[in-house]
mmCIF file of C-alpha atoms in Angstrom:
data_model
loop_
_atom_site.group_PDB
_atom_site.id
_atom_site.type_symbol
_atom_site.label_atom_id
_atom_site.label_comp_id
_atom_site.label_asym_id
_atom_site.label_seq_id
_atom_site.Cartn_x
_atom_site.Cartn_y
_atom_site.Cartn_z
ATOM 1 C CA UNK A 1 302.116 199.637 244.618
ATOM 2 C CA UNK A 2 299.521 196.917 244.238
ATOM 3 C CA UNK A 3 302.222 194.334 243.548
ATOM 4 C CA UNK A 4 304.229 195.453 246.597
ATOM 5 C CA UNK A 5 301.111 195.291 248.768
ATOM 6 C CA UNK A 6 300.248 191.855 247.447
ATOM 7 C CA UNK A 7 303.792 190.655 248.022
ATOM 8 C CA UNK A 8 303.682 191.928 251.614
ATOM 9 C CA UNK A 9 300.370 190.108 252.266
ATOM 10 C CA UNK A 10 301.839 186.911 250.828
ATOM 11 C CA UNK A 11 304.885 187.139 253.090
ATOM 12 C CA UNK A 12 302.661 187.871 256.085
ATOM 13 C CA UNK A 13 300.470 184.860 255.360
ATOM 14 C CA UNK A 14 303.559 182.684 254.913
ATOM 15 C CA UNK A 15 305.019 183.921 258.227
ATOM 16 C CA UNK A 16 301.771 183.216 260.089
ATOM 17 C CA UNK A 17 301.581 179.764 258.493
ATOM 18 C CA UNK A 18 305.056 178.720 259.618
ATOM 19 C CA UNK A 19 304.978 180.546 262.981
ATOM 20 C CA UNK A 20 303.474 177.587 264.914
ATOM 21 C CA UNK A 21 306.444 175.424 263.910
ATOM 22 C CA UNK A 22 308.748 177.809 265.770
ATOM 23 C CA UNK A 23 306.435 177.979 268.774
ATOM 24 C CA UNK A 24 306.466 174.228 269.430
ATOM 25 C CA UNK A 25 308.007 173.434 272.815
ATOM 26 C CA UNK A 26 311.263 171.560 272.328
ATOM 27 C CA UNK A 27 313.321 169.280 274.517
ATOM 28 C CA UNK A 28 315.746 172.183 274.999
ATOM 29 C CA UNK A 29 312.894 174.258 276.468
ATOM 30 C CA UNK A 30 312.116 171.487 278.964
ATOM 31 C CA UNK A 31 315.795 171.173 279.945
ATOM 32 C CA UNK A 32 316.139 174.915 280.502
ATOM 33 C CA UNK A 33 313.041 174.935 282.728
ATOM 34 C CA UNK A 34 314.440 171.986 284.691
ATOM 35 C CA UNK A 35 317.788 173.760 285.192
ATOM 36 C CA UNK A 36 315.963 176.832 286.526
ATOM 37 C CA UNK A 37 314.272 174.621 289.131
ATOM 38 C CA UNK A 38 317.507 172.825 290.005
ATOM 39 C CA UNK A 39 319.444 176.074 290.459
ATOM 40 C CA UNK A 40 316.897 177.530 292.883
ATOM 41 C CA UNK A 41 318.136 178.098 296.428
ATOM 42 C CA UNK A 42 315.974 179.182 299.365
ATOM 43 C CA UNK A 43 317.580 180.610 302.475
ATOM 44 C CA UNK A 44 314.816 179.732 304.906
ATOM 45 C CA UNK A 45 313.405 176.269 305.635
ATOM 46 C CA UNK A 46 310.507 174.930 303.600
ATOM 47 C CA UNK A 47 307.294 176.295 305.080
ATOM 48 C CA UNK A 48 303.645 175.499 304.507
ATOM 49 C CA UNK A 49 303.825 176.909 300.995
ATOM 50 C CA UNK A 50 306.448 177.270 298.268
ATOM 51 C CA UNK A 51 307.997 180.691 297.825
ATOM 52 C CA UNK A 52 306.455 182.581 294.872
ATOM 53 C CA UNK A 53 309.687 182.250 292.887
ATOM 54 C CA UNK A 54 310.019 178.501 293.520
ATOM 55 C CA UNK A 55 306.355 177.890 292.685
ATOM 56 C CA UNK A 56 306.733 179.887 289.468
ATOM 57 C CA UNK A 57 309.758 177.813 288.398
ATOM 58 C CA UNK A 58 307.933 174.535 289.110
ATOM 59 C CA UNK A 59 304.842 175.716 287.240
ATOM 60 C CA UNK A 60 306.985 176.786 284.294
ATOM 61 C CA UNK A 61 308.609 173.339 284.196
ATOM 62 C CA UNK A 62 305.196 171.676 284.209
ATOM 63 C CA UNK A 63 303.965 173.965 281.413
ATOM 64 C CA UNK A 64 306.990 173.140 279.288
ATOM 65 C CA UNK A 65 306.625 169.387 279.900
ATOM 66 C CA UNK A 66 302.862 169.544 279.306
ATOM 67 C CA UNK A 67 303.292 171.468 276.041
ATOM 68 C CA UNK A 68 305.981 169.012 274.949
ATOM 69 C CA UNK A 69 303.565 166.138 275.656
ATOM 70 C CA UNK A 70 300.760 167.892 273.737
ATOM 71 C CA UNK A 71 303.060 168.536 270.788
ATOM 72 C CA UNK A 72 304.220 164.932 270.791
ATOM 73 C CA UNK A 73 300.643 163.629 270.636
ATOM 74 C CA UNK A 74 299.689 166.063 267.843
ATOM 75 C CA UNK A 75 302.779 165.196 265.818
ATOM 76 C CA UNK A 76 302.325 161.460 266.296
ATOM 77 C CA UNK A 77 298.613 161.537 265.450
ATOM 78 C CA UNK A 78 299.187 163.357 262.171
ATOM 79 C CA UNK A 79 300.631 160.256 260.480
ATOM 80 C CA UNK A 80 299.098 157.452 262.549
ATOM 81 C CA UNK A 81 296.246 155.120 261.701
ATOM 82 C CA UNK A 82 295.564 153.883 265.239
ATOM 83 C CA UNK A 83 296.181 154.557 268.917
ATOM 84 C CA UNK A 84 299.097 152.147 269.271
ATOM 85 C CA UNK A 85 301.013 154.020 266.607
ATOM 86 C CA UNK A 86 300.352 157.342 268.380
ATOM 87 C CA UNK A 87 301.609 155.915 271.672
ATOM 88 C CA UNK A 88 304.713 154.456 270.034
ATOM 89 C CA UNK A 89 305.661 157.694 268.246
ATOM 90 C CA UNK A 90 304.948 159.909 271.276
ATOM 91 C CA UNK A 91 307.066 157.670 273.505
ATOM 92 C CA UNK A 92 309.830 157.627 270.890
ATOM 93 C CA UNK A 93 309.894 161.453 270.803
ATOM 94 C CA UNK A 94 310.188 161.528 274.613
ATOM 95 C CA UNK A 95 313.103 159.067 274.479
ATOM 96 C CA UNK A 96 314.879 161.112 271.804
ATOM 97 C CA UNK A 97 314.483 164.141 274.062
ATOM 98 C CA UNK A 98 316.225 162.284 276.876
ATOM 99 C CA UNK A 99 313.147 162.006 279.080
ATOM 100 C CA UNK A 100 312.959 161.261 281.930
ATOM 101 C CA UNK A 101 315.271 164.145 282.923
ATOM 102 C CA UNK A 102 316.862 164.649 286.334
ATOM 103 C CA UNK A 103 319.169 167.352 287.680
ATOM 104 C CA UNK A 104 321.275 167.977 290.772
ATOM 105 C CA UNK A 105 319.497 170.135 293.318
ATOM 106 C CA UNK A 106 321.136 173.205 294.812
ATOM 107 C CA UNK A 107 318.664 173.108 297.712
ATOM 108 C CA UNK A 108 317.320 170.398 300.053
ATOM 109 C CA UNK A 109 319.508 167.717 298.436
ATOM 110 C CA UNK A 110 318.200 164.906 300.635
ATOM 111 C CA UNK A 111 314.508 165.658 300.030
ATOM 112 C CA UNK A 112 314.364 167.255 296.599
ATOM 113 C CA UNK A 113 315.266 165.762 293.207
ATOM 114 C CA UNK A 114 314.387 168.140 290.357
ATOM 115 C CA UNK A 115 313.039 165.919 287.601
ATOM 116 C CA UNK A 116 310.445 165.600 284.876
ATOM 117 C CA UNK A 117 308.980 162.582 283.101
ATOM 118 C CA UNK A 118 306.001 161.842 280.852
ATOM 119 C CA UNK A 119 304.030 158.591 280.781
ATOM 120 C CA UNK A 120 301.780 157.901 277.783
ATOM 121 C CA UNK A 121 299.225 155.149 278.273
ATOM 122 C CA UNK A 122 296.151 153.604 276.583
ATOM 123 C CA UNK A 123 292.713 153.435 278.183
ATOM 124 C CA UNK A 124 291.394 149.877 277.830
ATOM 125 C CA UNK A 125 287.732 150.952 277.839
ATOM 126 C CA UNK A 126 287.947 152.192 274.245
ATOM 127 C CA UNK A 127 290.531 152.157 271.449
ATOM 128 C CA UNK A 128 289.740 155.851 270.824
ATOM 129 C CA UNK A 129 291.253 156.999 274.122
ATOM 130 C CA UNK A 130 294.772 157.630 275.394
ATOM 131 C CA UNK A 131 296.305 159.595 278.236
ATOM 132 C CA UNK A 132 299.490 161.102 279.609
ATOM 133 C CA UNK A 133 300.786 161.737 283.112
ATOM 134 C CA UNK A 134 303.333 164.505 283.599
ATOM 135 C CA UNK A 135 305.487 164.034 286.719
ATOM 136 C CA UNK A 136 307.417 167.009 288.101
ATOM 137 C CA UNK A 137 309.848 166.474 290.972
ATOM 138 C CA UNK A 138 309.043 168.519 294.083
ATOM 139 C CA UNK A 139 310.251 168.252 297.709
ATOM 140 C CA UNK A 140 309.489 164.773 299.081
ATOM 141 C CA UNK A 141 308.191 163.327 295.818
ATOM 142 C CA UNK A 142 306.553 164.226 292.528
ATOM 143 C CA UNK A 143 303.541 166.258 291.462
ATOM 144 C CA UNK A 144 301.365 164.374 288.951
ATOM 145 C CA UNK A 145 299.158 165.940 286.263
ATOM 146 C CA UNK A 146 296.725 164.036 284.057
ATOM 147 C CA UNK A 147 295.618 164.598 280.440
ATOM 148 C CA UNK A 148 293.231 162.458 278.367
ATOM 149 C CA UNK A 149 292.600 162.623 274.613
ATOM 150 C CA UNK A 150 289.960 161.174 272.321
ATOM 151 C CA UNK A 151 291.445 160.134 268.986
ATOM 152 C CA UNK A 152 289.163 160.567 265.961
ATOM 153 C CA UNK A 153 289.853 160.113 262.257
ATOM 154 C CA UNK A 154 290.955 163.466 260.795
ATOM 155 C CA UNK A 155 288.542 165.213 258.411
ATOM 156 C CA UNK A 156 291.113 164.929 255.638
ATOM 157 C CA UNK A 157 291.136 161.166 256.089
ATOM 158 C CA UNK A 158 294.873 161.168 256.813
ATOM 159 C CA UNK A 159 295.990 160.457 260.356
ATOM 160 C CA UNK A 160 294.084 161.089 263.552
ATOM 161 C CA UNK A 161 292.731 164.185 265.260
ATOM 162 C CA UNK A 162 293.320 164.211 269.056
ATOM 163 C CA UNK A 163 290.816 166.109 271.214
ATOM 164 C CA UNK A 164 291.894 166.953 274.768
ATOM 165 C CA UNK A 165 288.869 166.119 276.932
ATOM 166 C CA UNK A 166 290.178 165.830 280.532
ATOM 167 C CA UNK A 167 292.984 167.764 282.224
ATOM 168 C CA UNK A 168 293.823 167.596 285.944
ATOM 169 C CA UNK A 169 296.513 169.834 287.452
ATOM 170 C CA UNK A 170 297.234 170.814 291.054
ATOM 171 C CA UNK A 171 297.905 174.468 291.970
ATOM 172 C CA UNK A 172 301.542 173.469 292.600
ATOM 173 C CA UNK A 173 302.073 176.146 295.246
ATOM 174 C CA UNK A 174 302.629 173.946 298.324
ATOM 175 C CA UNK A 175 303.034 170.324 299.440
ATOM 176 C CA UNK A 176 299.523 169.635 300.828
ATOM 177 C CA UNK A 177 297.859 170.921 297.665
ATOM 178 C CA UNK A 178 300.056 168.975 295.262
ATOM 179 C CA UNK A 179 299.065 165.633 293.746
ATOM 180 C CA UNK A 180 301.535 162.909 294.678
ATOM 181 C CA UNK A 181 299.437 159.848 293.795
ATOM 182 C CA UNK A 182 296.826 159.654 291.013
ATOM 183 C CA UNK A 183 294.884 156.561 289.959
ATOM 184 C CA UNK A 184 291.967 156.378 287.534
ATOM 185 C CA UNK A 185 289.394 154.312 285.699
ATOM 186 C CA UNK A 186 287.137 155.368 282.837
ATOM 187 C CA UNK A 187 283.772 154.441 281.384
ATOM 188 C CA UNK A 188 281.794 155.825 278.455
ATOM 189 C CA UNK A 189 278.094 156.535 278.983
ATOM 190 C CA UNK A 190 276.274 154.525 276.326
ATOM 191 C CA UNK A 191 273.341 156.971 276.374
ATOM 192 C CA UNK A 192 275.211 160.168 275.484
ATOM 193 C CA UNK A 193 278.736 159.003 274.614
ATOM 194 C CA UNK A 194 280.276 161.176 277.336
ATOM 195 C CA UNK A 195 283.238 159.715 279.228
ATOM 196 C CA UNK A 196 283.064 159.273 282.997
ATOM 197 C CA UNK A 197 286.282 159.330 284.958
ATOM 198 C CA UNK A 198 286.867 157.993 288.483
ATOM 199 C CA UNK A 199 290.027 159.348 290.124
ATOM 200 C CA UNK A 200 291.776 158.838 293.449
ATOM 201 C CA UNK A 201 294.228 161.652 294.206
ATOM 202 C CA UNK A 202 296.482 161.775 297.264
ATOM 203 C CA UNK A 203 298.748 164.585 298.349
ATOM 204 C CA UNK A 204 302.467 164.719 299.132
ATOM 205 C CA UNK A 205 303.981 164.488 302.624
ATOM 206 C CA UNK A 206 307.584 164.340 303.771
ATOM 207 C CA UNK A 207 307.297 162.067 306.794
ATOM 208 C CA UNK A 208 304.083 160.026 306.699
ATOM 209 C CA UNK A 209 302.487 157.382 304.502
ATOM 210 C CA UNK A 210 299.052 158.553 305.637
ATOM 211 C CA UNK A 211 297.711 160.878 302.945
ATOM 212 C CA UNK A 212 294.421 162.680 302.535
ATOM 213 C CA UNK A 213 292.872 161.248 299.376
ATOM 214 C CA UNK A 214 290.202 162.804 297.180
ATOM 215 C CA UNK A 215 287.894 160.289 295.492
ATOM 216 C CA UNK A 216 285.851 161.670 292.611
ATOM 217 C CA UNK A 217 283.648 160.628 289.711
ATOM 218 C CA UNK A 218 283.745 163.222 286.933
ATOM 219 C CA UNK A 219 282.055 163.652 283.591
ATOM 220 C CA UNK A 220 283.199 165.482 280.472
ATOM 221 C CA UNK A 221 282.402 169.185 280.714
ATOM 222 C CA UNK A 222 282.449 172.052 278.260
ATOM 223 C CA UNK A 223 286.171 172.613 278.888
ATOM 224 C CA UNK A 224 288.892 170.013 279.587
ATOM 225 C CA UNK A 225 289.923 171.787 282.801
ATOM 226 C CA UNK A 226 286.336 172.097 284.066
ATOM 227 C CA UNK A 227 284.933 168.576 284.263
ATOM 228 C CA UNK A 228 281.472 168.084 285.735
ATOM 229 C CA UNK A 229 281.709 166.678 289.264
ATOM 230 C CA UNK A 230 279.276 163.810 289.914
ATOM 231 C CA UNK A 231 280.657 162.380 293.185
ATOM 232 C CA UNK A 232 283.260 163.532 295.697
ATOM 233 C CA UNK A 233 284.568 162.017 298.933
ATOM 234 C CA UNK A 234 287.758 162.574 300.932
ATOM 235 C CA UNK A 235 289.388 160.233 303.422
ATOM 236 C CA UNK A 236 292.797 159.443 304.926
ATOM 237 C CA UNK A 237 294.531 156.630 303.026
ATOM 238 C CA UNK A 238 297.556 154.562 304.107
ATOM 239 C CA UNK A 239 299.942 153.962 301.187
ATOM 240 C CA UNK A 240 302.566 151.703 302.799
ATOM 241 C CA UNK A 241 300.511 148.506 302.935
ATOM 242 C CA UNK A 242 299.606 146.031 300.211
ATOM 243 C CA UNK A 243 297.495 145.940 298.211
ATOM 244 C CA UNK A 244 298.037 149.425 296.782
ATOM 245 C CA UNK A 245 295.053 151.770 296.388
ATOM 246 C CA UNK A 246 293.116 151.062 293.200
ATOM 247 C CA UNK A 247 290.256 152.405 291.088
ATOM 248 C CA UNK A 248 288.338 150.065 288.811
ATOM 249 C CA UNK A 249 285.150 149.762 286.838
ATOM 250 C CA UNK A 250 282.383 147.539 288.142
ATOM 251 C CA UNK A 251 278.972 146.738 286.702
ATOM 252 C CA UNK A 252 277.244 149.432 288.764
ATOM 253 C CA UNK A 253 279.893 152.115 288.248
ATOM 254 C CA UNK A 254 283.283 152.363 289.982
ATOM 255 C CA UNK A 255 285.082 150.826 292.957
ATOM 256 C CA UNK A 256 287.714 152.553 295.116
ATOM 257 C CA UNK A 257 289.912 150.190 297.187
ATOM 258 C CA UNK A 258 292.392 151.386 299.801
ATOM 259 C CA UNK A 259 293.634 150.990 303.365
ATOM 260 C CA UNK A 260 291.852 153.580 305.490
ATOM 261 C CA UNK A 261 291.560 154.502 309.130
ATOM 262 C CA UNK A 262 289.586 152.274 311.490
ATOM 263 C CA UNK A 263 287.302 154.515 313.530
ATOM 264 C CA UNK A 264 285.848 151.890 315.864
ATOM 265 C CA UNK A 265 288.942 149.754 316.555
ATOM 266 C CA UNK A 266 292.030 151.620 317.760
ATOM 267 C CA UNK A 267 293.949 148.318 317.861
ATOM 268 C CA UNK A 268 293.678 148.143 314.071
ATOM 269 C CA UNK A 269 295.534 151.198 312.677
ATOM 270 C CA UNK A 270 294.211 150.624 309.160
ATOM 271 C CA UNK A 271 291.861 148.258 307.376
ATOM 272 C CA UNK A 272 291.064 147.492 303.756
ATOM 273 C CA UNK A 273 288.050 149.449 302.540
ATOM 274 C CA UNK A 274 286.035 149.240 299.349
ATOM 275 C CA UNK A 275 283.728 152.066 298.330
ATOM 276 C CA UNK A 276 281.397 151.261 295.427
ATOM 277 C CA UNK A 277 279.831 154.216 293.604
ATOM 278 C CA UNK A 278 276.807 153.491 291.435
ATOM 279 C CA UNK A 279 276.448 155.691 288.359
ATOM 280 C CA UNK A 280 272.991 155.860 286.784
ATOM 281 C CA UNK A 281 272.652 158.595 284.188
ATOM 282 C CA UNK A 282 273.099 161.907 286.011
ATOM 283 C CA UNK A 283 272.929 160.317 289.460
ATOM 284 C CA UNK A 284 275.583 158.742 291.633
ATOM 285 C CA UNK A 285 275.133 156.832 294.888
ATOM 286 C CA UNK A 286 277.624 155.414 297.354
ATOM 287 C CA UNK A 287 276.508 151.816 297.806
ATOM 288 C CA UNK A 288 276.415 150.011 301.133
ATOM 289 C CA UNK A 289 279.292 147.596 301.864
ATOM 290 C CA UNK A 290 278.517 144.134 300.536
ATOM 291 C CA UNK A 291 280.595 142.083 302.998
ATOM 292 C CA UNK A 292 279.110 140.182 305.946
ATOM 293 C CA UNK A 293 281.048 142.010 308.660
ATOM 294 C CA UNK A 294 278.546 143.944 310.809
ATOM 295 C CA UNK A 295 281.356 145.903 312.504
ATOM 296 C CA UNK A 296 282.675 147.129 309.141
ATOM 297 C CA UNK A 297 279.160 148.131 308.123
ATOM 298 C CA UNK A 298 278.523 150.061 311.338
ATOM 299 C CA UNK A 299 281.833 151.867 310.965
ATOM 300 C CA UNK A 300 280.903 152.801 307.383
ATOM 301 C CA UNK A 301 277.552 154.072 308.687
ATOM 302 C CA UNK A 302 279.249 156.223 311.357
ATOM 303 C CA UNK A 303 281.905 157.866 309.201
ATOM 304 C CA UNK A 304 279.586 158.885 306.332
ATOM 305 C CA UNK A 305 277.667 162.180 306.414
ATOM 306 C CA UNK A 306 274.148 161.676 307.761
ATOM 307 C CA UNK A 307 272.608 162.289 304.347
ATOM 308 C CA UNK A 308 274.298 159.045 303.211
ATOM 309 C CA UNK A 309 273.906 157.139 306.482
ATOM 310 C CA UNK A 310 270.170 157.834 306.499
ATOM 311 C CA UNK A 311 269.811 155.698 303.364
ATOM 312 C CA UNK A 312 271.590 152.862 305.213
ATOM 313 C CA UNK A 313 269.175 152.997 308.156
ATOM 314 C CA UNK A 314 265.893 151.185 308.781
ATOM 315 C CA UNK A 315 262.767 153.279 308.353
ATOM 316 C CA UNK A 316 261.990 153.374 312.071
ATOM 317 C CA UNK A 317 263.902 155.280 314.784
ATOM 318 C CA UNK A 318 265.402 157.797 312.333
ATOM 319 C CA UNK A 319 265.411 160.768 314.774
ATOM 320 C CA UNK A 320 267.135 158.668 317.456
ATOM 321 C CA UNK A 321 269.580 157.203 314.945
ATOM 322 C CA UNK A 322 270.526 160.669 313.748
ATOM 323 C CA UNK A 323 271.214 161.759 317.338
ATOM 324 C CA UNK A 324 273.494 158.764 317.866
ATOM 325 C CA UNK A 325 275.189 159.359 314.520
ATOM 326 C CA UNK A 326 275.995 162.945 315.481
ATOM 327 C CA UNK A 327 277.340 161.797 318.866
ATOM 328 C CA UNK A 328 279.560 158.932 317.651
ATOM 329 C CA UNK A 329 280.809 160.028 314.233
ATOM 330 C CA UNK A 330 284.323 161.440 313.690
ATOM 331 C CA UNK A 331 282.668 164.812 313.015
ATOM 332 C CA UNK A 332 281.040 164.924 316.463
ATOM 333 C CA UNK A 333 281.241 168.310 318.186
ATOM 334 C CA UNK A 334 282.237 166.443 321.361
ATOM 335 C CA UNK A 335 285.424 164.411 321.052
ATOM 336 C CA UNK A 336 284.768 160.698 321.456
ATOM 337 C CA UNK A 337 286.947 157.573 321.413
ATOM 338 C CA UNK A 338 285.396 154.276 320.333
ATOM 339 C CA UNK A 339 286.617 150.748 320.984
ATOM 340 C CA UNK A 340 285.215 147.611 319.367
ATOM 341 C CA UNK A 341 284.428 144.994 322.027
ATOM 342 C CA UNK A 342 282.608 142.269 320.074
ATOM 343 C CA UNK A 343 280.050 141.565 317.381
ATOM 344 C CA UNK A 344 277.907 138.651 316.302
ATOM 345 C CA UNK A 345 274.457 137.406 315.366
ATOM 346 C CA UNK A 346 271.259 137.269 317.387
ATOM 347 C CA UNK A 347 270.237 133.635 317.541
ATOM 348 C CA UNK A 348 266.527 134.291 318.046
ATOM 349 C CA UNK A 349 266.353 136.329 314.854
ATOM 350 C CA UNK A 350 268.587 135.292 311.973
ATOM 351 C CA UNK A 351 268.200 138.710 310.357
ATOM 352 C CA UNK A 352 269.637 140.629 313.331
ATOM 353 C CA UNK A 353 273.275 141.266 314.253
ATOM 354 C CA UNK A 354 274.855 143.396 316.954
ATOM 355 C CA UNK A 355 278.075 145.376 317.351
ATOM 356 C CA UNK A 356 279.263 146.112 320.897
ATOM 357 C CA UNK A 357 281.238 149.356 321.283
ATOM 358 C CA UNK A 358 282.582 151.240 324.257
ATOM 359 C CA UNK A 359 282.743 155.004 324.029
ATOM 360 C CA UNK A 360 284.678 157.461 326.169
ATOM 361 C CA UNK A 361 286.049 160.958 325.983
ATOM 362 C CA UNK A 362 289.797 160.998 325.143
ATOM 363 C CA UNK A 363 291.913 161.019 328.293
ATOM 364 C CA UNK A 364 289.080 159.895 330.579
ATOM 365 C CA UNK A 365 289.642 156.815 332.837
ATOM 366 C CA UNK A 366 288.313 153.465 331.695
ATOM 367 C CA UNK A 367 285.747 153.502 334.514
ATOM 368 C CA UNK A 368 283.862 156.249 332.632
ATOM 369 C CA UNK A 369 283.378 154.238 329.432
ATOM 370 C CA UNK A 370 279.871 153.677 328.156
ATOM 371 C CA UNK A 371 278.538 150.550 326.449
ATOM 372 C CA UNK A 372 276.850 151.186 323.119
ATOM 373 C CA UNK A 373 275.239 148.545 320.916
ATOM 374 C CA UNK A 374 274.538 148.890 317.221
ATOM 375 C CA UNK A 375 271.680 146.618 316.103
ATOM 376 C CA UNK A 376 271.758 145.793 312.398
ATOM 377 C CA UNK A 377 269.012 144.128 310.373
ATOM 378 C CA UNK A 378 269.771 142.320 307.119
ATOM 379 C CA UNK A 379 267.594 143.163 304.111
ATOM 380 C CA UNK A 380 267.786 142.072 300.484
ATOM 381 C CA UNK A 381 270.152 144.987 299.815
ATOM 382 C CA UNK A 382 272.381 144.056 302.776
ATOM 383 C CA UNK A 383 272.657 145.388 306.339
ATOM 384 C CA UNK A 384 270.745 148.398 307.604
ATOM 385 C CA UNK A 385 271.230 150.041 311.010
ATOM 386 C CA UNK A 386 268.056 149.319 312.953
ATOM 387 C CA UNK A 387 268.853 150.803 316.341
ATOM 388 C CA UNK A 388 271.602 152.212 318.572
ATOM 389 C CA UNK A 389 271.048 151.377 322.211
ATOM 390 C CA UNK A 390 272.863 151.241 325.548
ATOM 391 C CA UNK A 391 271.361 147.864 326.412
ATOM 392 C CA UNK A 392 271.723 144.676 324.399
ATOM 393 C CA UNK A 393 268.314 143.268 323.362
ATOM 394 C CA UNK A 394 267.365 139.947 325.020
ATOM 395 C CA UNK A 395 267.467 138.131 321.675
ATOM 396 C CA UNK A 396 271.181 138.998 321.353
ATOM 397 C CA UNK A 397 272.086 138.671 325.026
ATOM 398 C CA UNK A 398 273.303 135.073 325.002
ATOM 399 C CA UNK A 399 275.356 135.641 321.871
ATOM 400 C CA UNK A 400 276.818 138.845 323.286
ATOM 401 C CA UNK A 401 278.072 137.044 326.395
ATOM 402 C CA UNK A 402 279.774 134.396 324.289
ATOM 403 C CA UNK A 403 281.716 136.727 321.973
#
């Protein structure tokens, strides 16, 4: 009996040891999941959200593609001595599998191309890091997921050991909540060795190039899917104008560049914006614009929450400035339309500049418009809003008439 029991234990151990090999997601698994998406047909028109069945098929396709990508990285790392070898082998496995894959849609043929593709890429900030984007075709575009690994030398000394540190996935249950555009930059905190990730994510729309973008700075958390949020900001971004949105490292932290809405000049549908986020240990701060355009600075001051605009204001007149901020910002409880009239310097004081706006309630006649002047004072750190007034100061009067 003892020998039979021992033989059974041996077979059980052997089965458990080889079981993972049979559980690895294969290219056939990805193809089957793609065919399930392609064969889906929905009787009613696409609404605000995907039907539960359609969402489940899309999520299953993403899981299969994600697991295939994970397996490819693990397999490649086992025999590789460096990141470039891992990238080469993972890409080669995807090519052998026939990726990218595309299928004919049985539903919404003109707006929906069922597809899946995986992009492996290096992170230039450190030779220890690599990433993958998994793209899943959805109506009007693709949903993009992000995964980042740190590659360390395996304890056995053979090959590399990949550690998944960041993972970003959308709920994939509707169009507005999906991720259609995803850009990133990374830095490693020299003090604690933790990676910091700046991402710009924009949603998917069927008929507009204006997308709501989420700008974030994240730090490695205890779980890859639960990164620590250090900074977050959302804004409408226009994607159909060069240059394309970008995220990059700068000396202070990270820079987000994009074409955004112009709040104070309706004649300019979009303008190029740059948001610099300073990262200092556990703290982040949105820095003031560094250009010399007082109108751009005042617009930045108006569209930020007061807690940020307060730091961009002179020390005096804070209660009055807050009142004006609440009245003229896009979040005002009373609808307001602003129009940029002119801007310039105040000759009597080289440190002062003005911005002339006209405000009115939407739909009201032009005779009801109100003149508003933003007075900006230049400090060592750049402009600060000194005053908002309905009358141009005498020192700026001559300049204001000449603009």
